[in-house]
PDB file of C-alpha atoms and ligand atoms in Angstrom:
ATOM      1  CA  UNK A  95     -10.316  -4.820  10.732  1.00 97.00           C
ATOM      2  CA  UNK A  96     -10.590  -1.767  13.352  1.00 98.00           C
ATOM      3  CA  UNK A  97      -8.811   1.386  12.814  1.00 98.00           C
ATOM      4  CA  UNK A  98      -8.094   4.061  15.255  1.00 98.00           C
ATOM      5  CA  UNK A  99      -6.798   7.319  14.509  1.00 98.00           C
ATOM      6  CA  UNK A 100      -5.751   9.548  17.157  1.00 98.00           C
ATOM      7  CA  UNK A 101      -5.359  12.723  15.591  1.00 98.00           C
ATOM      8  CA  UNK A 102      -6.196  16.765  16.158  1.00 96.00           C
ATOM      9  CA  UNK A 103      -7.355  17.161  12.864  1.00 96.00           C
ATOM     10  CA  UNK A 104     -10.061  14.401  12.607  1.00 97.00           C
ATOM     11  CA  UNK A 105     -12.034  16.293   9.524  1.00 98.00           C
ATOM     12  CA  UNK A 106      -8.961  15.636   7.470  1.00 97.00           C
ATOM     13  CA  UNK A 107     -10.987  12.106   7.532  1.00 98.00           C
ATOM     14  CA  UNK A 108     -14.070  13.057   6.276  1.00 96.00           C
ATOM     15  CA  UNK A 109     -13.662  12.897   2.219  1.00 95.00           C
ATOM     16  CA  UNK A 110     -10.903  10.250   2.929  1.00 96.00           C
ATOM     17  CA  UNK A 111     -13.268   7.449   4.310  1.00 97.00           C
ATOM     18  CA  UNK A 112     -16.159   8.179   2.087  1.00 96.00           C
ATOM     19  CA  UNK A 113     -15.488   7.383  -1.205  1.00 95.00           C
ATOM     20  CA  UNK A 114     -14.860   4.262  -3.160  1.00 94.00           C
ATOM     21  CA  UNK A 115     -13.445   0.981  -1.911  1.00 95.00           C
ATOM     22  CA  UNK A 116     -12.817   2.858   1.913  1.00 96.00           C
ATOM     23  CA  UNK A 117     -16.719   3.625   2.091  1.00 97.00           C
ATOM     24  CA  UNK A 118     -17.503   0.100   0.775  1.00 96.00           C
ATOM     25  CA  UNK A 119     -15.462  -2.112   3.112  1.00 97.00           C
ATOM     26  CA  UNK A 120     -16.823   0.598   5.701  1.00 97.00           C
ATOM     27  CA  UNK A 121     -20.166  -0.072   4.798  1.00 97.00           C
ATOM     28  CA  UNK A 122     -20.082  -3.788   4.206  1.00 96.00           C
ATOM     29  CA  UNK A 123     -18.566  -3.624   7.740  1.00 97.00           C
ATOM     30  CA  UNK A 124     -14.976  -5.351   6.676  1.00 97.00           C
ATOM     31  CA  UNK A 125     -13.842  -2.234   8.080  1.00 97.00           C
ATOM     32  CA  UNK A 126     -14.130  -0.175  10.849  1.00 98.00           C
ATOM     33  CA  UNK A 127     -12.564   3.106  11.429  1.00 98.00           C
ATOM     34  CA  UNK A 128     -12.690   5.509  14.904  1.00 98.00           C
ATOM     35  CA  UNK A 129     -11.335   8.518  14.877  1.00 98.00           C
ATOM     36  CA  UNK A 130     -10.408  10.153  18.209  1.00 98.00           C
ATOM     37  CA  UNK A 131      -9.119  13.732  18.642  1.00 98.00           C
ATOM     38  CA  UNK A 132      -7.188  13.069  21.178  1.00 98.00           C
ATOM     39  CA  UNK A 133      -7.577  16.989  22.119  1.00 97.00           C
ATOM     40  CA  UNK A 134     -10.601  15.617  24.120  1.00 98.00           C
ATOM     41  CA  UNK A 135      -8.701  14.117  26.694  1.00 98.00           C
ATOM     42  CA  UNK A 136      -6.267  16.641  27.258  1.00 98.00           C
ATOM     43  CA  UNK A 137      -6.449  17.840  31.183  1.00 98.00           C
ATOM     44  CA  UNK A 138      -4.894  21.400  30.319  1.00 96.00           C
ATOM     45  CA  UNK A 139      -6.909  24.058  31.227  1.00 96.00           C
ATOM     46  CA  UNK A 140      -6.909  25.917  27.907  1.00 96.00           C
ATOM     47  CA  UNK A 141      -7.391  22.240  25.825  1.00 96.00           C
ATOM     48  CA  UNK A 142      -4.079  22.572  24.952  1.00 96.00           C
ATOM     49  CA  UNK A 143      -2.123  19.493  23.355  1.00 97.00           C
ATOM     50  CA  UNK A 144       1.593  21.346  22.884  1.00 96.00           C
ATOM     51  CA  UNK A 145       4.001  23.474  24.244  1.00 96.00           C
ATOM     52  CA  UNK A 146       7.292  25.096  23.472  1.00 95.00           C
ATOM     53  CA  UNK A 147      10.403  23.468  23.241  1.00 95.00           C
ATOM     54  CA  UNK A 148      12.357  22.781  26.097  1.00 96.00           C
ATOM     55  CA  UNK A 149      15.381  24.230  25.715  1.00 95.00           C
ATOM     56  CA  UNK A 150      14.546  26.269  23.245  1.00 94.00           C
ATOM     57  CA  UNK A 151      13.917  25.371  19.064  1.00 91.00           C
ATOM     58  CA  UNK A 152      11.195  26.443  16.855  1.00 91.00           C
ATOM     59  CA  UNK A 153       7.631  25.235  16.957  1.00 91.00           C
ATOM     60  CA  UNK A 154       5.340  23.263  19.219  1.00 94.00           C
ATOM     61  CA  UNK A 155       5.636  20.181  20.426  1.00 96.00           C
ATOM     62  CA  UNK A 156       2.991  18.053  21.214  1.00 96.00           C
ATOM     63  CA  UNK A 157       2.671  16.593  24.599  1.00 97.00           C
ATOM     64  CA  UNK A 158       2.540  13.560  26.253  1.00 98.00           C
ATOM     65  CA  UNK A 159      -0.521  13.236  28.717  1.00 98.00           C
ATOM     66  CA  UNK A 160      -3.277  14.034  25.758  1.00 98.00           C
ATOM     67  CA  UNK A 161      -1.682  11.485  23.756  1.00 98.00           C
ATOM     68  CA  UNK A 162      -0.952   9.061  26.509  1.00 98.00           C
ATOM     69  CA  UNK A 163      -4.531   9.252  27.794  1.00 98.00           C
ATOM     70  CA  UNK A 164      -6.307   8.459  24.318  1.00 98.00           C
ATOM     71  CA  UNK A 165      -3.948   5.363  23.809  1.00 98.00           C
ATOM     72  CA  UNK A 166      -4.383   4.173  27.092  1.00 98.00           C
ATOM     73  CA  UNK A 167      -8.856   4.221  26.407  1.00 98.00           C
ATOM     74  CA  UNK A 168      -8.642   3.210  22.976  1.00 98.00           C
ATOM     75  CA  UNK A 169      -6.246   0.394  22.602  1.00 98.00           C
ATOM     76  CA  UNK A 170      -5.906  -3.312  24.440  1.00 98.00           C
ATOM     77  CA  UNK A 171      -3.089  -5.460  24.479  1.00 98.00           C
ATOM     78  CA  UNK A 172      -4.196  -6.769  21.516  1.00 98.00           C
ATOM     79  CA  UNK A 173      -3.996  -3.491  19.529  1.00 98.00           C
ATOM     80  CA  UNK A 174      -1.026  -2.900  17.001  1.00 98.00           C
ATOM     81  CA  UNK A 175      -0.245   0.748  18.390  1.00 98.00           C
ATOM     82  CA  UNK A 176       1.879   2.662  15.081  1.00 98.00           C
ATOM     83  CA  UNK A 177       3.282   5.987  15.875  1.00 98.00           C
ATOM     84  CA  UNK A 178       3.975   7.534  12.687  1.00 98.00           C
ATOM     85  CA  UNK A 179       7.167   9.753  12.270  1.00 96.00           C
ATOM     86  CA  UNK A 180       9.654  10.062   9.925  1.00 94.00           C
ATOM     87  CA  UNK A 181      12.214   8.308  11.707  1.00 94.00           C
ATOM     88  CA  UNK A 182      10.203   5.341  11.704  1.00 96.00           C
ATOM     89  CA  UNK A 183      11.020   2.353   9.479  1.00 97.00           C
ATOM     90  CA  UNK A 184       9.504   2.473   6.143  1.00 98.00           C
ATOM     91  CA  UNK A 185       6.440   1.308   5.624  1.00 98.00           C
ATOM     92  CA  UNK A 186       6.304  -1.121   2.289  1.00 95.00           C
ATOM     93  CA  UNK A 187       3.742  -3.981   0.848  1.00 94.00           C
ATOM     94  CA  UNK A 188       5.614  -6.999   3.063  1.00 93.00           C
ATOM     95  CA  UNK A 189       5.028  -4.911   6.582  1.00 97.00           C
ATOM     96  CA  UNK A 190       1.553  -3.978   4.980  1.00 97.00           C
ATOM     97  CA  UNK A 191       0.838  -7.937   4.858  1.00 96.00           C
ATOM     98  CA  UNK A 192       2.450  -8.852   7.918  1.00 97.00           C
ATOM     99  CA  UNK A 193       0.229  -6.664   9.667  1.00 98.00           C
ATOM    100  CA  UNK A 194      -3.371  -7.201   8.312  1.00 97.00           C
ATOM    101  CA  UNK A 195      -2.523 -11.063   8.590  1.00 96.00           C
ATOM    102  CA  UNK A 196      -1.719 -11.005  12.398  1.00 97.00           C
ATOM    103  CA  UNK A 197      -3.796  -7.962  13.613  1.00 98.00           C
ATOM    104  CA  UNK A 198      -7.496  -7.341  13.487  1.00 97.00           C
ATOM    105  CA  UNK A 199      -6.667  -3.803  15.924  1.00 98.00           C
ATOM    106  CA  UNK A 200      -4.734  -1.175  14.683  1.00 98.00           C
ATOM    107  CA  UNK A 201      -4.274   2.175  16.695  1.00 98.00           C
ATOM    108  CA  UNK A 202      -2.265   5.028  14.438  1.00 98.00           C
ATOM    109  CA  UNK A 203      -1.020   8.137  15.750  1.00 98.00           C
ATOM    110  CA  UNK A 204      -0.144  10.784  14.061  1.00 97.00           C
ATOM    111  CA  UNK A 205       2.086  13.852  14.741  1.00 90.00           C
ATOM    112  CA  UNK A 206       1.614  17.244  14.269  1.00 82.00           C
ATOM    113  CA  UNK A 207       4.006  20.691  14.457  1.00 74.00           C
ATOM    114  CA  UNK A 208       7.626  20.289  14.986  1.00 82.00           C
ATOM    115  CA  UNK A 209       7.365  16.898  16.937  1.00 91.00           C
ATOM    116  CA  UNK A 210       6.235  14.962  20.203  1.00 96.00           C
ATOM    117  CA  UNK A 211       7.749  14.768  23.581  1.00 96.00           C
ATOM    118  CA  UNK A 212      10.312  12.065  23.153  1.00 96.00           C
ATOM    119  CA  UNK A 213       8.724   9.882  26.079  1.00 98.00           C
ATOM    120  CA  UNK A 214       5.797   8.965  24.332  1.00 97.00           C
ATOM    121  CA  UNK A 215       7.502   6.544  22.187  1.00 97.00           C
ATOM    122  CA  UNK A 216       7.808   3.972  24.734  1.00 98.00           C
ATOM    123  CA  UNK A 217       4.099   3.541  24.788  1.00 98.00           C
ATOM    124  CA  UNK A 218       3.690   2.430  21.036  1.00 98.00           C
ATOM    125  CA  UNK A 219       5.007  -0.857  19.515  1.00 98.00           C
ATOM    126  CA  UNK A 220       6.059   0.203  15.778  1.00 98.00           C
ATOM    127  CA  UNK A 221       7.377   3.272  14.242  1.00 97.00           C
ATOM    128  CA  UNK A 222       6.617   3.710  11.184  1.00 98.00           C
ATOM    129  CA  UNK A 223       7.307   6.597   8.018  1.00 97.00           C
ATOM    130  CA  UNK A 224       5.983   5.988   4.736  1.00 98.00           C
ATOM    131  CA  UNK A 225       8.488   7.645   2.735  1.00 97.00           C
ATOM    132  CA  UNK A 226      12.041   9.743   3.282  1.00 96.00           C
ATOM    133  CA  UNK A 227      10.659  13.332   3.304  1.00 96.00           C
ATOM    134  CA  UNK A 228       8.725  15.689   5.982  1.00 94.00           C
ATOM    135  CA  UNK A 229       5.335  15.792   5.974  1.00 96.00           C
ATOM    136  CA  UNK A 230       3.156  18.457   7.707  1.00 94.00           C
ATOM    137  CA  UNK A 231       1.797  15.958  10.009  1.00 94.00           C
ATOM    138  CA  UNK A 232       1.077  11.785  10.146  1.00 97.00           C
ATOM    139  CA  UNK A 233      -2.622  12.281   9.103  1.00 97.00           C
ATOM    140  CA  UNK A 234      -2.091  11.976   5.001  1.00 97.00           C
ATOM    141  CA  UNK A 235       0.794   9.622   6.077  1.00 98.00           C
ATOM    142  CA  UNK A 236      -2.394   7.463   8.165  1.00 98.00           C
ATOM    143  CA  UNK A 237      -4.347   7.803   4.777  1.00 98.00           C
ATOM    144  CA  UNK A 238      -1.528   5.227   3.311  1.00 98.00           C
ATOM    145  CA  UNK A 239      -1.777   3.380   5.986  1.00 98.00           C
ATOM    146  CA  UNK A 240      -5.652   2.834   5.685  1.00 98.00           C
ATOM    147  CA  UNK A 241      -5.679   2.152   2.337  1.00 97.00           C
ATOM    148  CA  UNK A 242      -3.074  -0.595   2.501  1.00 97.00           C
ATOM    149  CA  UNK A 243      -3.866  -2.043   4.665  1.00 98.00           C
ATOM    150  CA  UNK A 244      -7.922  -2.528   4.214  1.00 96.00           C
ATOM    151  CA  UNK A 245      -7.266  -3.484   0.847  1.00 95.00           C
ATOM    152  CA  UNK A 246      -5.958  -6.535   2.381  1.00 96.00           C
ATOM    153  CA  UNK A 247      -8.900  -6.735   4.807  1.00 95.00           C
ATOM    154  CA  UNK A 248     -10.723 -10.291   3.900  1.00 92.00           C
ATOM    155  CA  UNK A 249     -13.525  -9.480   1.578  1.00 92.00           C
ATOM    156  CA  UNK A 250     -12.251  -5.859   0.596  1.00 93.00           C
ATOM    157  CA  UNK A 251     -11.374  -6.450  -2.685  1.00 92.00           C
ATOM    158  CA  UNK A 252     -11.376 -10.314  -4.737  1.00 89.00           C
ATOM    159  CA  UNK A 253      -8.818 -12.377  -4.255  1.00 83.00           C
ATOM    160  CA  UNK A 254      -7.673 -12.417  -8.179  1.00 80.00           C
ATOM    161  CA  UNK A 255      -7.028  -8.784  -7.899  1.00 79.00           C
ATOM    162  CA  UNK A 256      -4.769  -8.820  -5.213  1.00 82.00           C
ATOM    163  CA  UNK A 257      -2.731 -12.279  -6.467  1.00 77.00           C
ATOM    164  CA  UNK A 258      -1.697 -10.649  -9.705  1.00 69.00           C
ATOM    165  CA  UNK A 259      -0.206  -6.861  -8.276  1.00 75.00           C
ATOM    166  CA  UNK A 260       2.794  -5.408  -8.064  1.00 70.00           C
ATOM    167  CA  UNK A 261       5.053  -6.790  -5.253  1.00 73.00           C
ATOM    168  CA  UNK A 262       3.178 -10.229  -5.118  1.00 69.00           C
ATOM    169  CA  UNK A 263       6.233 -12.258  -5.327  1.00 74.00           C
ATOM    170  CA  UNK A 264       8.371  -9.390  -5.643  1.00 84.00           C
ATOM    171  CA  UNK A 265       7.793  -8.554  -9.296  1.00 92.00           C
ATOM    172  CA  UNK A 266       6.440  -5.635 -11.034  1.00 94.00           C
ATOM    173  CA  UNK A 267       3.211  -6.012 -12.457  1.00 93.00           C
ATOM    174  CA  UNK A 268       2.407  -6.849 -16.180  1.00 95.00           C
ATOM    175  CA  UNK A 269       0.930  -4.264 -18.695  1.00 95.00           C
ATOM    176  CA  UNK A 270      -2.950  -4.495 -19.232  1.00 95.00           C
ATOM    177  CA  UNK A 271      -5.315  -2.561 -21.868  1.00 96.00           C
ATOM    178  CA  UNK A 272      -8.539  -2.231 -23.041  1.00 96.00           C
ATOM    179  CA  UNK A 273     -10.379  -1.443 -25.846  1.00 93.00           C
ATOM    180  CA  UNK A 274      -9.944   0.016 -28.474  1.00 94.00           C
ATOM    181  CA  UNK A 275      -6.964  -2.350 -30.068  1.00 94.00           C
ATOM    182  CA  UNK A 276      -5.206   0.571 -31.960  1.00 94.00           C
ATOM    183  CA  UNK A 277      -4.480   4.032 -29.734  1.00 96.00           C
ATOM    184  CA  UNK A 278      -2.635   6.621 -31.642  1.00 97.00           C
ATOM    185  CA  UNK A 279      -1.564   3.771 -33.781  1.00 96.00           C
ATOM    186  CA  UNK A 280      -0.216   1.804 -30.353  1.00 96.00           C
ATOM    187  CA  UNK A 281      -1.688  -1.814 -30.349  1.00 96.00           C
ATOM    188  CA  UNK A 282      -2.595  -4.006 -28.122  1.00 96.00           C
ATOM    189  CA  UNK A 283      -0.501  -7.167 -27.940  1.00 96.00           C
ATOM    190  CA  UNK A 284      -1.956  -9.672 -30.838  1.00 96.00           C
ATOM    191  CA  UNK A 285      -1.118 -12.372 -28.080  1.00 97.00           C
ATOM    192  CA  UNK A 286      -3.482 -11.158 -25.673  1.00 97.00           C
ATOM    193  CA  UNK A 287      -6.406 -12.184 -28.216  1.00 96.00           C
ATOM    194  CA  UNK A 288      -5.393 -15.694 -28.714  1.00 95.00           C
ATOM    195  CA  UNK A 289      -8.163 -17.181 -26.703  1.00 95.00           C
ATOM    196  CA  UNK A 290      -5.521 -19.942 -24.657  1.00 96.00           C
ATOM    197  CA  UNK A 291      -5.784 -19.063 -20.748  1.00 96.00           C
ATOM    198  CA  UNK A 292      -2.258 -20.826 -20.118  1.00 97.00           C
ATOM    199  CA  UNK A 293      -0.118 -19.054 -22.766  1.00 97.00           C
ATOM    200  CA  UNK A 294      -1.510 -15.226 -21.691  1.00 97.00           C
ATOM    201  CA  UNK A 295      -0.404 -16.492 -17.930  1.00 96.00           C
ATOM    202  CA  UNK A 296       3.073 -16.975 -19.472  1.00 97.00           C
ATOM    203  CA  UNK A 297       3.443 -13.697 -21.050  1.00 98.00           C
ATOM    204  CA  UNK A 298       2.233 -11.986 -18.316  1.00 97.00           C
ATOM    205  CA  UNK A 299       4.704 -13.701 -16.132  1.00 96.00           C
ATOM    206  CA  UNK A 300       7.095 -12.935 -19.024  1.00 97.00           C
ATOM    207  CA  UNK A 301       5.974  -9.182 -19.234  1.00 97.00           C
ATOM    208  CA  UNK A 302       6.555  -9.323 -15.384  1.00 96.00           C
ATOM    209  CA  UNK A 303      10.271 -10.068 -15.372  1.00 97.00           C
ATOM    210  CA  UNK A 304      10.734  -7.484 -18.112  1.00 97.00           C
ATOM    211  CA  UNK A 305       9.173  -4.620 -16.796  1.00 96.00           C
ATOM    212  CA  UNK A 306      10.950  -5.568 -12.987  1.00 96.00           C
ATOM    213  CA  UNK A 307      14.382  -5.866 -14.816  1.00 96.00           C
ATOM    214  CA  UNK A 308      13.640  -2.378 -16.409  1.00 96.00           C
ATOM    215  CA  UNK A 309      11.806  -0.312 -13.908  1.00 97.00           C
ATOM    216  CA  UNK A 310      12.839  -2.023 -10.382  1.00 95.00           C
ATOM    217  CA  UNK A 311      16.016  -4.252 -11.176  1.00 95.00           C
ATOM    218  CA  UNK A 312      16.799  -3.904  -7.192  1.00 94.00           C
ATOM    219  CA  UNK A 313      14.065  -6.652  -6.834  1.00 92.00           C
ATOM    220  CA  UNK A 314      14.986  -8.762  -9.411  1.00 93.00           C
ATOM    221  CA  UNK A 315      18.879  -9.146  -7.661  1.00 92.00           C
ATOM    222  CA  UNK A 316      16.748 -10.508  -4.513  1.00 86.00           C
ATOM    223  CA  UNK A 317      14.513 -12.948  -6.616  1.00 92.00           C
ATOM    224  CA  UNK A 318      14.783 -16.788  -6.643  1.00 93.00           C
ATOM    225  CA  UNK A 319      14.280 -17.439 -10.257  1.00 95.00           C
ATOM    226  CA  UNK A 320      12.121 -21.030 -10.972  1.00 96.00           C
ATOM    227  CA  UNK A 321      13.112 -22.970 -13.799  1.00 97.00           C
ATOM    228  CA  UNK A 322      10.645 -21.487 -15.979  1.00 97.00           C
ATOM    229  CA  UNK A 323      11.200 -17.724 -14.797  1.00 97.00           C
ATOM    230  CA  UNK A 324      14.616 -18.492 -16.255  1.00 97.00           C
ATOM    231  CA  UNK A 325      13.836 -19.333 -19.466  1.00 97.00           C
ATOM    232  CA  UNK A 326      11.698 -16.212 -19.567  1.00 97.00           C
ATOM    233  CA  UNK A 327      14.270 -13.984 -18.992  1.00 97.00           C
ATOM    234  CA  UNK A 328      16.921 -15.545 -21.083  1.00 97.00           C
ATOM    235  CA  UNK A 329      14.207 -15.242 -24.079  1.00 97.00           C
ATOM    236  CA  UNK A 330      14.113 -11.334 -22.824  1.00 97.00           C
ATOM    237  CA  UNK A 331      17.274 -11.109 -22.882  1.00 97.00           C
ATOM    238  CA  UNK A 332      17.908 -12.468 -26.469  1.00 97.00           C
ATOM    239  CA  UNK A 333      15.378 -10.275 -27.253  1.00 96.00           C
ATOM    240  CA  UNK A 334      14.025 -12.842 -29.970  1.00 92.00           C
ATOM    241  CA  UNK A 335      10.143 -14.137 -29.992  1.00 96.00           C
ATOM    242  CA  UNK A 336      10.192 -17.368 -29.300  1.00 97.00           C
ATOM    243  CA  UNK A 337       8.066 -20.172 -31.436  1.00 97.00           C
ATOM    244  CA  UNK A 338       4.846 -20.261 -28.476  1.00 97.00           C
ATOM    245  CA  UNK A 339       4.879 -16.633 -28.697  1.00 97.00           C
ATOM    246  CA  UNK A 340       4.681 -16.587 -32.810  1.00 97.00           C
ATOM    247  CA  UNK A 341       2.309 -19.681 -32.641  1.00 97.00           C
ATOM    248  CA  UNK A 342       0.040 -17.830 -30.023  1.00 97.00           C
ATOM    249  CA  UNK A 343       0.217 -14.648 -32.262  1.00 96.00           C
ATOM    250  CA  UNK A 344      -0.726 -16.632 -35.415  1.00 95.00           C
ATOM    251  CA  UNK A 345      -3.760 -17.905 -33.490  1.00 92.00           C
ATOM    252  CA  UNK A 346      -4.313 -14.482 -32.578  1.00 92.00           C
ATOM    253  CA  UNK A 347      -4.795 -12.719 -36.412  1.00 80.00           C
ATOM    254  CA  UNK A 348      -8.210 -14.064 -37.115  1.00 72.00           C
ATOM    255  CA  UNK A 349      -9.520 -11.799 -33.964  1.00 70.00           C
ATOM    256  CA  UNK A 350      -7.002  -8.553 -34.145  1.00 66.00           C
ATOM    257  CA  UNK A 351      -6.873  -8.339 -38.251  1.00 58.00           C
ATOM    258  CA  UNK A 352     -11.299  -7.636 -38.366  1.00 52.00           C
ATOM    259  CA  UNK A 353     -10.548  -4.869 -35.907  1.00 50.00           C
TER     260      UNK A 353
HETATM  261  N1  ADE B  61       5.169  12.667   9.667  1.00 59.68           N
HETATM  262  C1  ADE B  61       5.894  13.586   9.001  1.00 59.68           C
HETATM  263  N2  ADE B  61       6.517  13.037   7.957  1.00 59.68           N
HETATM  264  C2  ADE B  61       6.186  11.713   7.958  1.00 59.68           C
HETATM  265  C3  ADE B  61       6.526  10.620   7.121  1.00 59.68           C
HETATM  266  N3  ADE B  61       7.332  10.744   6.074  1.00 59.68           N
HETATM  267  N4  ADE B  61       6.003   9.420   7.422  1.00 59.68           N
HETATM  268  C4  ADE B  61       5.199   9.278   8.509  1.00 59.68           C
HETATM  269  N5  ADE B  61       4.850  10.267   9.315  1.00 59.68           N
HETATM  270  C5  ADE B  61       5.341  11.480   9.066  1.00 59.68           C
END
């Protein structure tokens, strides 16, 4: 995947891009990201890329022919061009998919000041916020961006990872630990050390439902339940452990009671 940045700030980038899984897929060349300060291409005498207001207003507002002019020699008509602002839609995992599945080009720009001459926004195909607040400008909002969507770059990060997250299917993700099996006198699940592949898969599915019915029960109203999800959540819901849970906890003892 290519990434361009237009930006007047482009050593906001610097520590961003350089450490862990960014520098990697940089390095292994899964990723590739340009950063243009689109500054350079500005035709005003003084290398100015705002102006005041018309009308009057606080601030600066950026203007259109720097902008224009780094879009126009750093995209194709292949290139995704994103203008981010905070009017834009909001950016979530499904758009992050959608996008890294269908585009290998991505152009982002991002704001500064008090805004950008209105007629600029023709010129881009998505606009996109990540959140519902202001930001000082679109570059820490581009930093989401990045990292979204190069995660889902092919060979970014293993496949397994990404299956089992939060938001695959629309569900919360399950708990995980590590070692040690007592913290503070908090355990580890005796479950989780039964040693049988297909019953953790089920209580992590399990753990799943319950954590998206307590933290995020807006996604669970939108979920198509299978036949086995159902049971799940009825057996949460009774708040009894069922007999493969007990059996798989029995199992368990021999490794958790040494501990
Ligand atoms: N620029 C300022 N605020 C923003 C936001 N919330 N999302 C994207 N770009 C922005």
């Amino acid at each position: 995947m290519r990434i361009t940045i237009l930006t007047t700030f482009p050593n906001m980038f610097d520590s961003f891009l350089n450490y862990s899984i960014i520098a990697r897929a940089i390095a292994n060349k899964h990723l590739e990201v340009n950063i243009v300060n689109f500054r350079d291409y500005t035709k005003d005498k003084n290398h100015r890329t705002d102006s005041r207001p018309i009308g009057g207003g606080a601030g600066l507002i950026l203007k259109c022919q720097p902008i224009y002019d780094a879009l126009i020699a750093n995209s194709n008509e292949k290139t995704l061009k994103i203008i981010l602002t905070p009017r834009g839609k909001t950016f979530n995992q499904k758009m992050a998919k959608e996008i890294a599945t269908i585009y290998d080009d991505i152009l982002i720009m991002c704001g500064h000041y008090e805004g950008i001459d209105e007629r600029i926004y023709k010129y881009f195909d998505l606009e996109l916020s990540i959140g519902d607040y202001i930001l000082t400008g679109g570059e820490t909002a581009s930093f989401v961006l990045i990292d979204a969507l190069s995660r889902l770059t092919e060979g970014v990060i293993n496949k397994e990872s990404l299956e089992n997250e939060t938001f695959n299917n629309n569900l919360v993700e399950y708990p995980q630990y590590t070692d040690p099996y007592s913290f503070n006198g908090d355990e580890v699940p005796k479950i989780l050390y039964c040693g049988d592949h297909k019953v953790i898969q089920k209580y992590n599915l399990k753990k799943s439902l319950e954590y998206t019915k307590k933290y995020r029960p807006d996604l669970l109203k939108n979920y198509n339940l299978s036949k086995e999800e159902t049971i799940l959540l009825k057996e949460i819901e009774d708040n009894v452990t069922p007999k493969w849970e007990l059996d798989a906890i029995n199992k368990a003892k021999k490794f958790t009671d040494k501990d």
